[in-house]
Coordinates of C-alpha atoms and ligand atoms in Angstrom, one line a residue:
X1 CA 85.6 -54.7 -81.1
X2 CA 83.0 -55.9 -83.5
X3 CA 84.1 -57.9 -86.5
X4 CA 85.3 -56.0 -89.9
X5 CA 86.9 -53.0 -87.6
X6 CA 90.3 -51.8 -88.4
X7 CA 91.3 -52.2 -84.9
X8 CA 91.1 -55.0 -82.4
X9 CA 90.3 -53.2 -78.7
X10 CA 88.3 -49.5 -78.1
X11 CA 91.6 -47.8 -76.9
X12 CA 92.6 -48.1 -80.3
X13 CA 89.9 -45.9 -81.3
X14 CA 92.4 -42.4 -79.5
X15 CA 95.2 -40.8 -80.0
X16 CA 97.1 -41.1 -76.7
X17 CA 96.1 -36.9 -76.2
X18 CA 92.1 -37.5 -76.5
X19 CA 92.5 -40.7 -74.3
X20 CA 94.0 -38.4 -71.5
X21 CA 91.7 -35.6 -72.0
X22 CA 88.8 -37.5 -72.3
X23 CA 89.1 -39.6 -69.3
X24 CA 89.9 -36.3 -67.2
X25 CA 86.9 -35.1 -68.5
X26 CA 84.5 -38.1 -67.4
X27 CA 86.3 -38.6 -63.9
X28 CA 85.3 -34.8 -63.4
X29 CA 81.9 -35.1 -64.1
X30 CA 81.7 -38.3 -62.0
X31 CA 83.4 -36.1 -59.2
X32 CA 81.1 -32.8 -59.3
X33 CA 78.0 -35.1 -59.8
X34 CA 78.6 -37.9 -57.0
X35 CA 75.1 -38.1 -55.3
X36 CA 75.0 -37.0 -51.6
X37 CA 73.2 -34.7 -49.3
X38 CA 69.2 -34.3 -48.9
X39 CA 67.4 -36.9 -51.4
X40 CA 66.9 -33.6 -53.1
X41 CA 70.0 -33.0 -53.6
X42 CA 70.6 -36.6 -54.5
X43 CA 68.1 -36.4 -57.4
X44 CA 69.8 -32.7 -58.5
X45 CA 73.1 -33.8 -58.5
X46 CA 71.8 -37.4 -60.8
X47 CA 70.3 -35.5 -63.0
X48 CA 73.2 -33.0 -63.8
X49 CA 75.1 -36.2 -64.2
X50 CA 72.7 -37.4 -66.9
X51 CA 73.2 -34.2 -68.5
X52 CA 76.7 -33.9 -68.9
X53 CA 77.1 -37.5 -69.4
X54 CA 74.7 -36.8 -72.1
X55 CA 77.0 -34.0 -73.7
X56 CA 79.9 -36.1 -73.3
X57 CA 78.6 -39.2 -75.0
X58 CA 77.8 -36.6 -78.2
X59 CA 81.8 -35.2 -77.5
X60 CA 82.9 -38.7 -77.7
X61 CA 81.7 -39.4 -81.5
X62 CA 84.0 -36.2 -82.8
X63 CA 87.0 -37.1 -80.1
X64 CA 88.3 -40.1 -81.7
X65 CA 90.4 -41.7 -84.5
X66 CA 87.5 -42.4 -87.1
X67 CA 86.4 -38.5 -87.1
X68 CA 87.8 -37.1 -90.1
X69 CA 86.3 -33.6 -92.4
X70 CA 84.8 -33.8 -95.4
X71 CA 84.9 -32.2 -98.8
X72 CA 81.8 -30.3 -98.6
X73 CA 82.1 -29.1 -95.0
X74 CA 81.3 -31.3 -91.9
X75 CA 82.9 -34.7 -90.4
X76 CA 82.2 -37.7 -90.7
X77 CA 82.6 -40.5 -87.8
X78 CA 82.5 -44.3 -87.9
X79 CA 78.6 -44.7 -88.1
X80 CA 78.5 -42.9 -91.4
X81 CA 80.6 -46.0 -92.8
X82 CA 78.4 -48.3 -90.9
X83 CA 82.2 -50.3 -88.9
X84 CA 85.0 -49.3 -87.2
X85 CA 87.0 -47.4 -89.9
X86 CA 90.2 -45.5 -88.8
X87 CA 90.5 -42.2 -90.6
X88 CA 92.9 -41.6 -93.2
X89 CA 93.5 -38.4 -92.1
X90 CA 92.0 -38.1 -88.6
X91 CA 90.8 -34.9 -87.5
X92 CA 91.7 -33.4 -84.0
X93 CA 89.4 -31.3 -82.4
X94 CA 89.8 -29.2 -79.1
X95 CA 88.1 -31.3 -76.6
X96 CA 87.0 -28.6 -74.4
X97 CA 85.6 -26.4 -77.3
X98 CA 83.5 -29.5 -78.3
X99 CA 82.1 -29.8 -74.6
X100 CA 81.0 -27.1 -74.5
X101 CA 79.6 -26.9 -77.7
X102 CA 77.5 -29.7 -76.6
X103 CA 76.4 -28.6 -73.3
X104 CA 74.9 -25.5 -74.9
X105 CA 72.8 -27.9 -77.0
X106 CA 72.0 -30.1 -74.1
X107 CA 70.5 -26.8 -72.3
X108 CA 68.9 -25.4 -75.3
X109 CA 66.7 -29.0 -76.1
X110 CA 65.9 -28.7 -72.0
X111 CA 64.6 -25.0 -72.8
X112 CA 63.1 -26.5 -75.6
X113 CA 60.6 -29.0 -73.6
X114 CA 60.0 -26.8 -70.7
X115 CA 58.3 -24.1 -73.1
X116 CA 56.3 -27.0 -74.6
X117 CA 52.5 -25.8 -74.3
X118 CA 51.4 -25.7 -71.2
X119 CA 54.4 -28.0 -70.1
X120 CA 53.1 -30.9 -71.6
X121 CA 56.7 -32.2 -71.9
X122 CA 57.5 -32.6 -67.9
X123 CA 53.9 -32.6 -67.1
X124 CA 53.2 -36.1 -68.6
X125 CA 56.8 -37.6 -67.3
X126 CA 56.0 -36.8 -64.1
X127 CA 52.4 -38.0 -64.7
X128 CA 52.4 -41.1 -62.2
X129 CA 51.6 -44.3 -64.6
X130 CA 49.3 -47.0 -63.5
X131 CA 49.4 -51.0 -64.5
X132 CA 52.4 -50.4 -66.9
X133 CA 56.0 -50.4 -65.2
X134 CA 56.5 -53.2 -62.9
X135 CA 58.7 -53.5 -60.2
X136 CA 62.6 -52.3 -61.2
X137 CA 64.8 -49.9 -59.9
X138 CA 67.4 -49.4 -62.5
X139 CA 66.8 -48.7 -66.2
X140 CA 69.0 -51.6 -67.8
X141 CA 67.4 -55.0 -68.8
X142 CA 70.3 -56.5 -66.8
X143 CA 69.4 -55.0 -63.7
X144 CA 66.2 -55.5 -63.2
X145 CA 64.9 -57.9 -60.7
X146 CA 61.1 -58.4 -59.6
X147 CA 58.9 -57.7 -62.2
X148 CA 56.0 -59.5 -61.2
X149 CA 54.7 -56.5 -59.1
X150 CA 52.8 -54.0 -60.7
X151 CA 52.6 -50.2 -59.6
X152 CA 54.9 -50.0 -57.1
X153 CA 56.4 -46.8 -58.7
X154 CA 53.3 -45.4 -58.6
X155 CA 54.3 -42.4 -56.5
X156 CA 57.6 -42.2 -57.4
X157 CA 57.7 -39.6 -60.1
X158 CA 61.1 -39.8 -60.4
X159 CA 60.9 -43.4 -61.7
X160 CA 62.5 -44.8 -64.9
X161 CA 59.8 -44.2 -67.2
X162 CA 62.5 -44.2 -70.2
X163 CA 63.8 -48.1 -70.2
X164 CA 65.8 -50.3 -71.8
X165 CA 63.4 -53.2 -72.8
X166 CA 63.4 -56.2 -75.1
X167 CA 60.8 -55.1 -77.6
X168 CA 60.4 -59.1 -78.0
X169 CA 59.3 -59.6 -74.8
X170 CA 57.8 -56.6 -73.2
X171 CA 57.3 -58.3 -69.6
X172 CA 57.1 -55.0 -68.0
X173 CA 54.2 -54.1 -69.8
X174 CA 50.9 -55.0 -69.2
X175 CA 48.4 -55.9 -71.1
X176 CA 45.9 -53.6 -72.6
X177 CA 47.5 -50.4 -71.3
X178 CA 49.1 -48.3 -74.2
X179 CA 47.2 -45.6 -75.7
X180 CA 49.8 -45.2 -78.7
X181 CA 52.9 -47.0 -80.1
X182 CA 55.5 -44.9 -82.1
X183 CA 58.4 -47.5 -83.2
X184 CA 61.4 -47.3 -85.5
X185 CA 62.9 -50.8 -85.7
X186 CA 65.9 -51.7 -87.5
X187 CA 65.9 -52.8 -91.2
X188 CA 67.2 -56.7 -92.0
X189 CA 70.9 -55.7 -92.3
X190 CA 71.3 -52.4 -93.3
X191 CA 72.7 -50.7 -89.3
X192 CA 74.5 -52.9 -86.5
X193 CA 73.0 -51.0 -83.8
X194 CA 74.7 -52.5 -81.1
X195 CA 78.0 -53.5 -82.6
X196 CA 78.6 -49.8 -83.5
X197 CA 77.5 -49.1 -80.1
X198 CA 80.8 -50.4 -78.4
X199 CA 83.0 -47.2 -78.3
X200 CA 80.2 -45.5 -76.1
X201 CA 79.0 -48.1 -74.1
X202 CA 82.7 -48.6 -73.0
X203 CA 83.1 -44.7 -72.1
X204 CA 79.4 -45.1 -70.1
X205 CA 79.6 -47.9 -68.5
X206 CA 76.7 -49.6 -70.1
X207 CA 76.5 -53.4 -70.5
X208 CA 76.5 -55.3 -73.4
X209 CA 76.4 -59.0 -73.3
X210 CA 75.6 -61.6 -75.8
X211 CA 72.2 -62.3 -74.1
X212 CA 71.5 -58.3 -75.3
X213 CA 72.7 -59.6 -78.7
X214 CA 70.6 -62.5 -78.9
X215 CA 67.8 -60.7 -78.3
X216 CA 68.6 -57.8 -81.2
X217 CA 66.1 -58.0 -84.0
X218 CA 69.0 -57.7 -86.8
X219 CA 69.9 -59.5 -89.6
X220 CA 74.0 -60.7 -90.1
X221 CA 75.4 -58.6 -86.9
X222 CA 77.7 -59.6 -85.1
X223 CA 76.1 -62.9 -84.1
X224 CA 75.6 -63.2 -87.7
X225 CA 71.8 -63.6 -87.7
X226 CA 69.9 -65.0 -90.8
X227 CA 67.2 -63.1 -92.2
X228 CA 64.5 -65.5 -91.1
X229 CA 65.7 -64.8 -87.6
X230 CA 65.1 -61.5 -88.1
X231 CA 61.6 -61.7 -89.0
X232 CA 61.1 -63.7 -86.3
X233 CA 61.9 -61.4 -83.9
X234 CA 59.9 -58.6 -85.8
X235 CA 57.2 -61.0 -85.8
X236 CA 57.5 -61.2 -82.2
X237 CA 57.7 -58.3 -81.5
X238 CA 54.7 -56.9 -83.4
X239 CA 52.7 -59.7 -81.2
X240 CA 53.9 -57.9 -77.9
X241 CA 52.7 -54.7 -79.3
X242 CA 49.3 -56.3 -80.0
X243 CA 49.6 -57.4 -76.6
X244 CA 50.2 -54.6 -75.1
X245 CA 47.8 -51.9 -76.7
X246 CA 44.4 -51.2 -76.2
X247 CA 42.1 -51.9 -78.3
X248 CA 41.3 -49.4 -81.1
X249 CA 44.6 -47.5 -80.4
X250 CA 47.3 -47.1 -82.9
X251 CA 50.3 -48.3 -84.0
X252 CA 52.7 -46.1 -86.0
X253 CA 55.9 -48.4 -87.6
X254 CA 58.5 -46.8 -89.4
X255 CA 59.5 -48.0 -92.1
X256 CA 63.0 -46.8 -93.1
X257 CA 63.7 -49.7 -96.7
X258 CA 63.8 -50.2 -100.1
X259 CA 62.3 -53.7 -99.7
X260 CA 58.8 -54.4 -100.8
X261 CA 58.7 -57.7 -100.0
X262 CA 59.8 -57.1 -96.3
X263 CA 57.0 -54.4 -96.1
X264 CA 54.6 -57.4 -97.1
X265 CA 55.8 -59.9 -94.8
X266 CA 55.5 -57.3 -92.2
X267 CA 51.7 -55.7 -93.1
X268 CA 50.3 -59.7 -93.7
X269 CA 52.1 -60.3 -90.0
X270 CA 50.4 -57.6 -88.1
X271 CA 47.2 -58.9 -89.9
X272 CA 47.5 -62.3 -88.7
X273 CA 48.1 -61.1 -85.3
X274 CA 44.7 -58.9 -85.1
X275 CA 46.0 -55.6 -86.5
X276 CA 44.2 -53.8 -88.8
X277 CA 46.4 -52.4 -91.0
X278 CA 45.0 -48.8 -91.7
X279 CA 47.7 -46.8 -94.3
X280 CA 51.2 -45.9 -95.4
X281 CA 52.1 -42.8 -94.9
X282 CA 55.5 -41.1 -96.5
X283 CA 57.2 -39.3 -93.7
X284 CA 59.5 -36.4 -95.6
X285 CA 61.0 -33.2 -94.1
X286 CA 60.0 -30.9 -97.1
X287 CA 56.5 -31.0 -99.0
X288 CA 55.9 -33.9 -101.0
X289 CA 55.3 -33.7 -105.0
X290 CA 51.7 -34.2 -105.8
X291 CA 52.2 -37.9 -107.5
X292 CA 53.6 -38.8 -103.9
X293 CA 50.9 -37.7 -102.1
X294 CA 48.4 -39.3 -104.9
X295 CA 49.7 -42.4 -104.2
X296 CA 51.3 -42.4 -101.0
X297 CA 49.8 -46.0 -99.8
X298 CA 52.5 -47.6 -103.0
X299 CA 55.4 -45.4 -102.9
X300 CA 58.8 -46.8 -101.4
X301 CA 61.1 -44.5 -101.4
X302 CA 62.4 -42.7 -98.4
X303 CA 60.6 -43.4 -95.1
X304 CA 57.5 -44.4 -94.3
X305 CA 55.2 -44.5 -91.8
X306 CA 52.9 -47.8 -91.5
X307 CA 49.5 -47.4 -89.6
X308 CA 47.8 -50.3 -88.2
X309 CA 45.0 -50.2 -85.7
X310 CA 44.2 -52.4 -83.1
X311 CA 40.2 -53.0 -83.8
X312 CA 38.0 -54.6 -81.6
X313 CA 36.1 -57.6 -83.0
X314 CA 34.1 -61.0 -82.2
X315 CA 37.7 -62.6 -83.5
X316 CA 40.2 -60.2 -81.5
X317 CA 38.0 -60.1 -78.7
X318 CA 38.1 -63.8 -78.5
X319 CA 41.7 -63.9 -79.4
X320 CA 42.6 -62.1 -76.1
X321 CA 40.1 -63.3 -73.9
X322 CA 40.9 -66.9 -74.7
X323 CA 44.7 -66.8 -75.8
X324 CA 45.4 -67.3 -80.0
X325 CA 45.5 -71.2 -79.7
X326 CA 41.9 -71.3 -77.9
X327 CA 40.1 -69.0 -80.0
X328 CA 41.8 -70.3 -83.5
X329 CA 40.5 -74.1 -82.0
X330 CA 37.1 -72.5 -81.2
X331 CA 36.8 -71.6 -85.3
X332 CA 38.6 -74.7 -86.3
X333 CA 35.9 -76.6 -84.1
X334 CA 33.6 -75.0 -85.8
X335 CA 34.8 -75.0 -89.4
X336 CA 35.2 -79.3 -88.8
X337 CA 31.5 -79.6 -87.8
X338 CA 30.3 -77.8 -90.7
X339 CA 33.0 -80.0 -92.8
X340 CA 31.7 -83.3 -91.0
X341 CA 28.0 -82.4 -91.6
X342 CA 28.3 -80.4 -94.6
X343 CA 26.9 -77.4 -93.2
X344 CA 25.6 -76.8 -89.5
X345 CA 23.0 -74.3 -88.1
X346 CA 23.5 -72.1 -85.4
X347 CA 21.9 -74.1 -82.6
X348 CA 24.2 -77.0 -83.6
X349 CA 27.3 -74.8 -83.2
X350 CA 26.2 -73.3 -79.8
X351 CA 25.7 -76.8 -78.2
X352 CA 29.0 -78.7 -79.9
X353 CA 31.3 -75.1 -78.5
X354 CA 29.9 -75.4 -75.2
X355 CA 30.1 -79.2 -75.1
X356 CA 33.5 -78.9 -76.1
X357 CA 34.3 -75.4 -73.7
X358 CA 32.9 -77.7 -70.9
X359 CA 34.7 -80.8 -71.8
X360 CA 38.3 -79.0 -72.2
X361 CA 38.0 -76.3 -69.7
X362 CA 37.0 -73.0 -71.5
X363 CA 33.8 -72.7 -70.6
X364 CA 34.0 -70.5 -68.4
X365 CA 36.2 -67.8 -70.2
X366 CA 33.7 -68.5 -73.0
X367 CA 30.6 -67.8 -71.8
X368 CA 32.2 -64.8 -69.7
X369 CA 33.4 -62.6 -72.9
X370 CA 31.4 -64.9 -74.8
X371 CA 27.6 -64.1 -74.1
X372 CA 26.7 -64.8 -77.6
X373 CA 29.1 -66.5 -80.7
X374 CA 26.8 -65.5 -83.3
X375 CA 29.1 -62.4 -84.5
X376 CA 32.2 -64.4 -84.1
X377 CA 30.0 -67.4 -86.6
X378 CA 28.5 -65.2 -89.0
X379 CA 31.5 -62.9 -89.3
X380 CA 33.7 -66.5 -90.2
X381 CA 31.0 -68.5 -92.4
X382 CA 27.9 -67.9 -94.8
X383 CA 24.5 -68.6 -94.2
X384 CA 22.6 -70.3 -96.4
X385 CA 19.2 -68.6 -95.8
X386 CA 17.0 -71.6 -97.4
X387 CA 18.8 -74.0 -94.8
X388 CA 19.7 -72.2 -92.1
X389 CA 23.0 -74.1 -92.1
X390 CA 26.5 -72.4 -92.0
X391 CA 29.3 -72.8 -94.7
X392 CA 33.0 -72.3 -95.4
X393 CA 33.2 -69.1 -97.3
X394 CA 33.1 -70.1 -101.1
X395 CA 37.5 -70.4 -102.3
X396 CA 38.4 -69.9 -98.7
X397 CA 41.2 -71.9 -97.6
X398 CA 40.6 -73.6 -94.5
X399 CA 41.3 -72.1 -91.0
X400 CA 42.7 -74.7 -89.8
X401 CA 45.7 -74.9 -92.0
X402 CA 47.0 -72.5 -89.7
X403 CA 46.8 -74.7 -86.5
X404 CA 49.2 -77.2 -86.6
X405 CA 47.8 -80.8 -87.3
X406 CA 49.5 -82.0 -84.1
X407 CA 47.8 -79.5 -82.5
X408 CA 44.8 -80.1 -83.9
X409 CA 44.3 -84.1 -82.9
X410 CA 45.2 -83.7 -79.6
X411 CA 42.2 -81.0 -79.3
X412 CA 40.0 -83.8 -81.0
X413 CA 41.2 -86.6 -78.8
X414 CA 41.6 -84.5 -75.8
X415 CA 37.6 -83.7 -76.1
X416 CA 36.8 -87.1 -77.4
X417 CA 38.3 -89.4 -74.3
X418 CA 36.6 -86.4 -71.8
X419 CA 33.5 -86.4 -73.3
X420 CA 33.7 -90.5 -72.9
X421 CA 34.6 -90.2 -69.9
X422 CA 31.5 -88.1 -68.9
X423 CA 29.4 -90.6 -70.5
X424 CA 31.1 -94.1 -69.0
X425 CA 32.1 -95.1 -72.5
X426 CA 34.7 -97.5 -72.9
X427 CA 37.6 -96.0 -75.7
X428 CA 39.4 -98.0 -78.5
X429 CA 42.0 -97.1 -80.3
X430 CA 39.7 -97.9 -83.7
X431 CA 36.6 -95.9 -82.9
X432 CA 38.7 -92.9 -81.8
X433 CA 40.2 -92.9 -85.3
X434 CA 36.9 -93.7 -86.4
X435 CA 35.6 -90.7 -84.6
X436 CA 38.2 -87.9 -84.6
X437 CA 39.3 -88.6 -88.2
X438 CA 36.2 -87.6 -90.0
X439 CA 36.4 -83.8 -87.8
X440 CA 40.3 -83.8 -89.1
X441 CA 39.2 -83.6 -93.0
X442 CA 39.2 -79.8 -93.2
X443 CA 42.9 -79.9 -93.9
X444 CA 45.5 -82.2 -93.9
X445 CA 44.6 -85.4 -92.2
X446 CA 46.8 -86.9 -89.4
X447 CA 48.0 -90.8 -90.1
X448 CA 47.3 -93.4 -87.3
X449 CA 50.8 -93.4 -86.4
X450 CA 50.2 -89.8 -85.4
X451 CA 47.3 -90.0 -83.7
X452 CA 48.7 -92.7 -81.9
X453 CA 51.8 -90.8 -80.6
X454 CA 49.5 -87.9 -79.5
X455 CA 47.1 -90.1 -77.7
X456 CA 50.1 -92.2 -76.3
X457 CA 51.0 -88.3 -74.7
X458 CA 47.7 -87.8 -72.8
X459 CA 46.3 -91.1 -72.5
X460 CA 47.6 -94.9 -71.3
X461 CA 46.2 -98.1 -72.6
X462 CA 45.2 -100.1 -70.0
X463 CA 46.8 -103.6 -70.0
X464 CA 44.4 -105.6 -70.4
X465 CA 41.4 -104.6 -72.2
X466 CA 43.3 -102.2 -74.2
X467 CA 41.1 -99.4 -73.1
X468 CA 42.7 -96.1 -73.6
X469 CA 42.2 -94.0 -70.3
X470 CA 43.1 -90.1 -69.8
X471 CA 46.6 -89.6 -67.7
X472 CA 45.5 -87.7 -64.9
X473 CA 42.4 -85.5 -64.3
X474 CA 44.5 -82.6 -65.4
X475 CA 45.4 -83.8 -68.5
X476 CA 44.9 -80.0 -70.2
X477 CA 44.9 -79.1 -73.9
X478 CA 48.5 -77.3 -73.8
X479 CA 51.6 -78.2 -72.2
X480 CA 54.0 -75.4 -71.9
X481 CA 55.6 -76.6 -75.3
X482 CA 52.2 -75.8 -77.6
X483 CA 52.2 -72.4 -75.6
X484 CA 55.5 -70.9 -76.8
Ligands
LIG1 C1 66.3 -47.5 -86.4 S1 67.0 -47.6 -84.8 C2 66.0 -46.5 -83.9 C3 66.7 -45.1 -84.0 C4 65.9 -44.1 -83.1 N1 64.6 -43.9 -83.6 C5 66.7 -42.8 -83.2 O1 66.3 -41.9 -83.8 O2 67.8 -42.8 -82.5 C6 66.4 -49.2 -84.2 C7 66.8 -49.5 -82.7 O3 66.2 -50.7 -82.3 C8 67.0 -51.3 -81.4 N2 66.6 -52.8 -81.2 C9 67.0 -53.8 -81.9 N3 66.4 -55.0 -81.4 C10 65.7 -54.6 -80.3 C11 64.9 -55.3 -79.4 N4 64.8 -56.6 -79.4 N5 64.4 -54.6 -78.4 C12 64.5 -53.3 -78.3 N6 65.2 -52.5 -79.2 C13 65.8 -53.2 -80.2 C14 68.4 -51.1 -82.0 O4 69.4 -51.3 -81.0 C15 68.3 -49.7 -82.5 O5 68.7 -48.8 -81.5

């Protein structure tokens, strides 16, 4: 059991009487829904075990020690108080009556989607999905095996399209191919979603390990998580959204706190990453009062509903074409020559970028989603018309701030020893600070003892002359420690 619960195992949680009748109740189910027959059959008989599995998990929360009646009518159970809290008074309930109770509610939210209009319900999850689930044949992260195949449930309509995922790393998913994202993540500390989950992932035989745990975007829990890990893993895992949407679809985020400043952290996130954030919407069951709805975009209370749009632009075109560290070095490349030079014209940018896409590799990607950087320059800098020369935007911080300076030299050094190379020029250590150092002044300037241990990383000195020569021909820009 989770920390701060009044008892230390789930048996605990029952009376001796609702253990018994419990566990009858679950082996039968198991025994009247044990697969077998014609694969027709097979797929009847696991889907009335979903069912009444289903009904039985929603039987479980009122059959146990916590469940106790309120004042004004009702019960409450454990998750109400947010830990395992035995009842002062528990409250028994007839086991069967509850079943079946639940069953009917079951059957009536199945009546309920099959007289959706015109089926829509059934219709799209039978609706065979292309390039989005890979390869898996059971719906728990812990089961799954190859996921490196795409489609290969194309045809199989009866395939898990409802699947536990880690919304951190949505590796089933491929890129570009989600028309619309609902999500309703947790809030810092307020639920401990899987901690509370322990009494009915015992009764359904559903896994929980601390790998799951690590991977819960939570703050405190039970593995005690801080808050910046939490918004690290929100951060995280609004970049796998990005990743996964196409472009100018939506994003709808729920946003269930109190918290202003976590709703700022999370809208200037999504920005960074590419979103465009679109509106704030307050979700309520009832109408809302006319101020409300006046100035829904700044009020806090209750739930709301953030909308953020995934546009497609020069920058976010780039930014997926290229990967974020290319495309940020592409602008930071650029924003360094106008620095160096004190403005540069377009001309000058197109042949340094392709110099530089030649010398380190990108090239290619470049000039294929790249036809023409002149949207991606002009939407970044200012023209001065009587020049001709672009500028950093007047009180804009530089770019590159955001790149970090290791980063940074290695891309300078990297493109100076190739573009050396290319010409059968010798390399010092003094005229490559000499020449990277003056493209490094937008920003915080690296020491010689830093450039040094980045060019000792990609380059050797050679004994002798003290030439510094490139490590091996594939000497790339990232290794797989810049990437993560
Ligand atoms: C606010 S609840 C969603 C409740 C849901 N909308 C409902 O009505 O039942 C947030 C959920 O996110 C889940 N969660 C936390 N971290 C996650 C992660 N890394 N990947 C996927 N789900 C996660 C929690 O376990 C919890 O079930």
């Amino acid at each position: 059991m989770p920390k701060g619960s009044d008892v230390d195992c789930v048996l605990k949680l029952f009376s001796k009487m609702q253990l018994a009748e419990l566990a009858i109740l679950r082996k039968l189910i198991l025994k009247h829904t044990t697969p077998s027959g014609s694969r027709e059959a097979r797929i009847h008989k696991r889907n009335l075990r979903y069912s009444l599995m289903l009904a039985f998990y929603n039987t479980l929360s009122l059959i146990n020690l916590t469940y106790h009646k309120t004042p004004k009518g009702g019960g409450n159970h454990f998750a109400f108080y947010g830990r395992y809290r035995i009842a002062k008074e528990p409250c028994f309930l007839n086991v069967l009556e509850i079943y079946r109770r639940k069953i009917r509610l079951v059957i009536r939210g199945k009546r309920e989607l099959e007289s959706t209009p015109s089926d829509a319900f059934y219709q799209s999850y039978f609706y065979p999905l292309k390039r989005v689930i890979k390869d898996f044949s059971c719906a728990m992260i812990s089961q799954r095996e190859n996921i490196e195949k795409t489609d290969s449930l194309l045809d199989k309509t009866n395939g898990e399209k409802i699947f536990q995922a880690d919304a951190t790393n949505l590796k089933e998913i491929e890129s570009l191919s989600i028309d619309f994202i609902y999500t309703d993540p947790p809030y810092g500390a307020k639920i401990p979603y899987l901690d509370l989950s322990t009494m009915w992932n015992v009764w359904l035989d559903l896994p929980v390990d601390s790998s799951l745990k690590e991977k819960e975007c939570i703050e405190k829990g039970g593995l005690e998580k801080s808050r910046e890990e939490y918004h690290t893993l929100m951060i995280a895992s609004l970049k796998e959204m990005y990743r996964v949407l196409k472009f100018n679809r939506w994003l709808a985020f729920v946003f269930q706190h109190q918290d202003p400043q976590l709703w700022q952290i999370l809208v200037e996130e999504a920005q960074k990453i590419g979103f465009e954030y679109v509106g704030s919407i307050r979700q309520d069951n009832g109408q809302t009062t006319f101020k409300k709805r006046q100035f829904k975009a700044s009020v806090l209370s209750g739930q709301l509903i953030i909308y953020f749009k995934k546009v497609q632009n020069p920058k976010t075109l780039a930014k997926e074409s290229l990967g974020d560290d290319i495309a940020a070095l592409v602008l930071n490349h650029i924003e360094a020559l106008i620095a160096r030079d004190d403005g540069a014209s377009l001309e000058e940018i197109h042949a340094e970028i392709t110099i530089k896409g030649l010398e380190l590799g990108f090239l290619h990607e470049l000039s294929k989603n790249y036809v023409d950087l002149t949207p991606l320059i002009s939407s970044n800098f200012d023209l001065d018309e009587t020049s001709g020369k672009y500028h950093i935007p007047k009180g804009q911080k530089f770019k590159s701030h955001t790149i970090p300076l290791e980063l940074r030299t290695k891309y300078f050094l990297l493109s100076y020893l190739r573009g050396a190379k290319r010409q059968n020029k010798k390399t010092y250590f003094d005229d490559i600070c000499l020449e990277i150092i003056p493209l490094l002044k937008n920003g915080i300037s690296p020491s010689k003892a830093l450039i040094k241990e980045v060019l000792e990383s990609i380059a050797t000195p050679m004994q002798q002359s003290g030439e510094w020569v490139l490590k091996g021909q594939k000497a790339g820009l990232f290794d797989e420690m810049d990437l993560l």
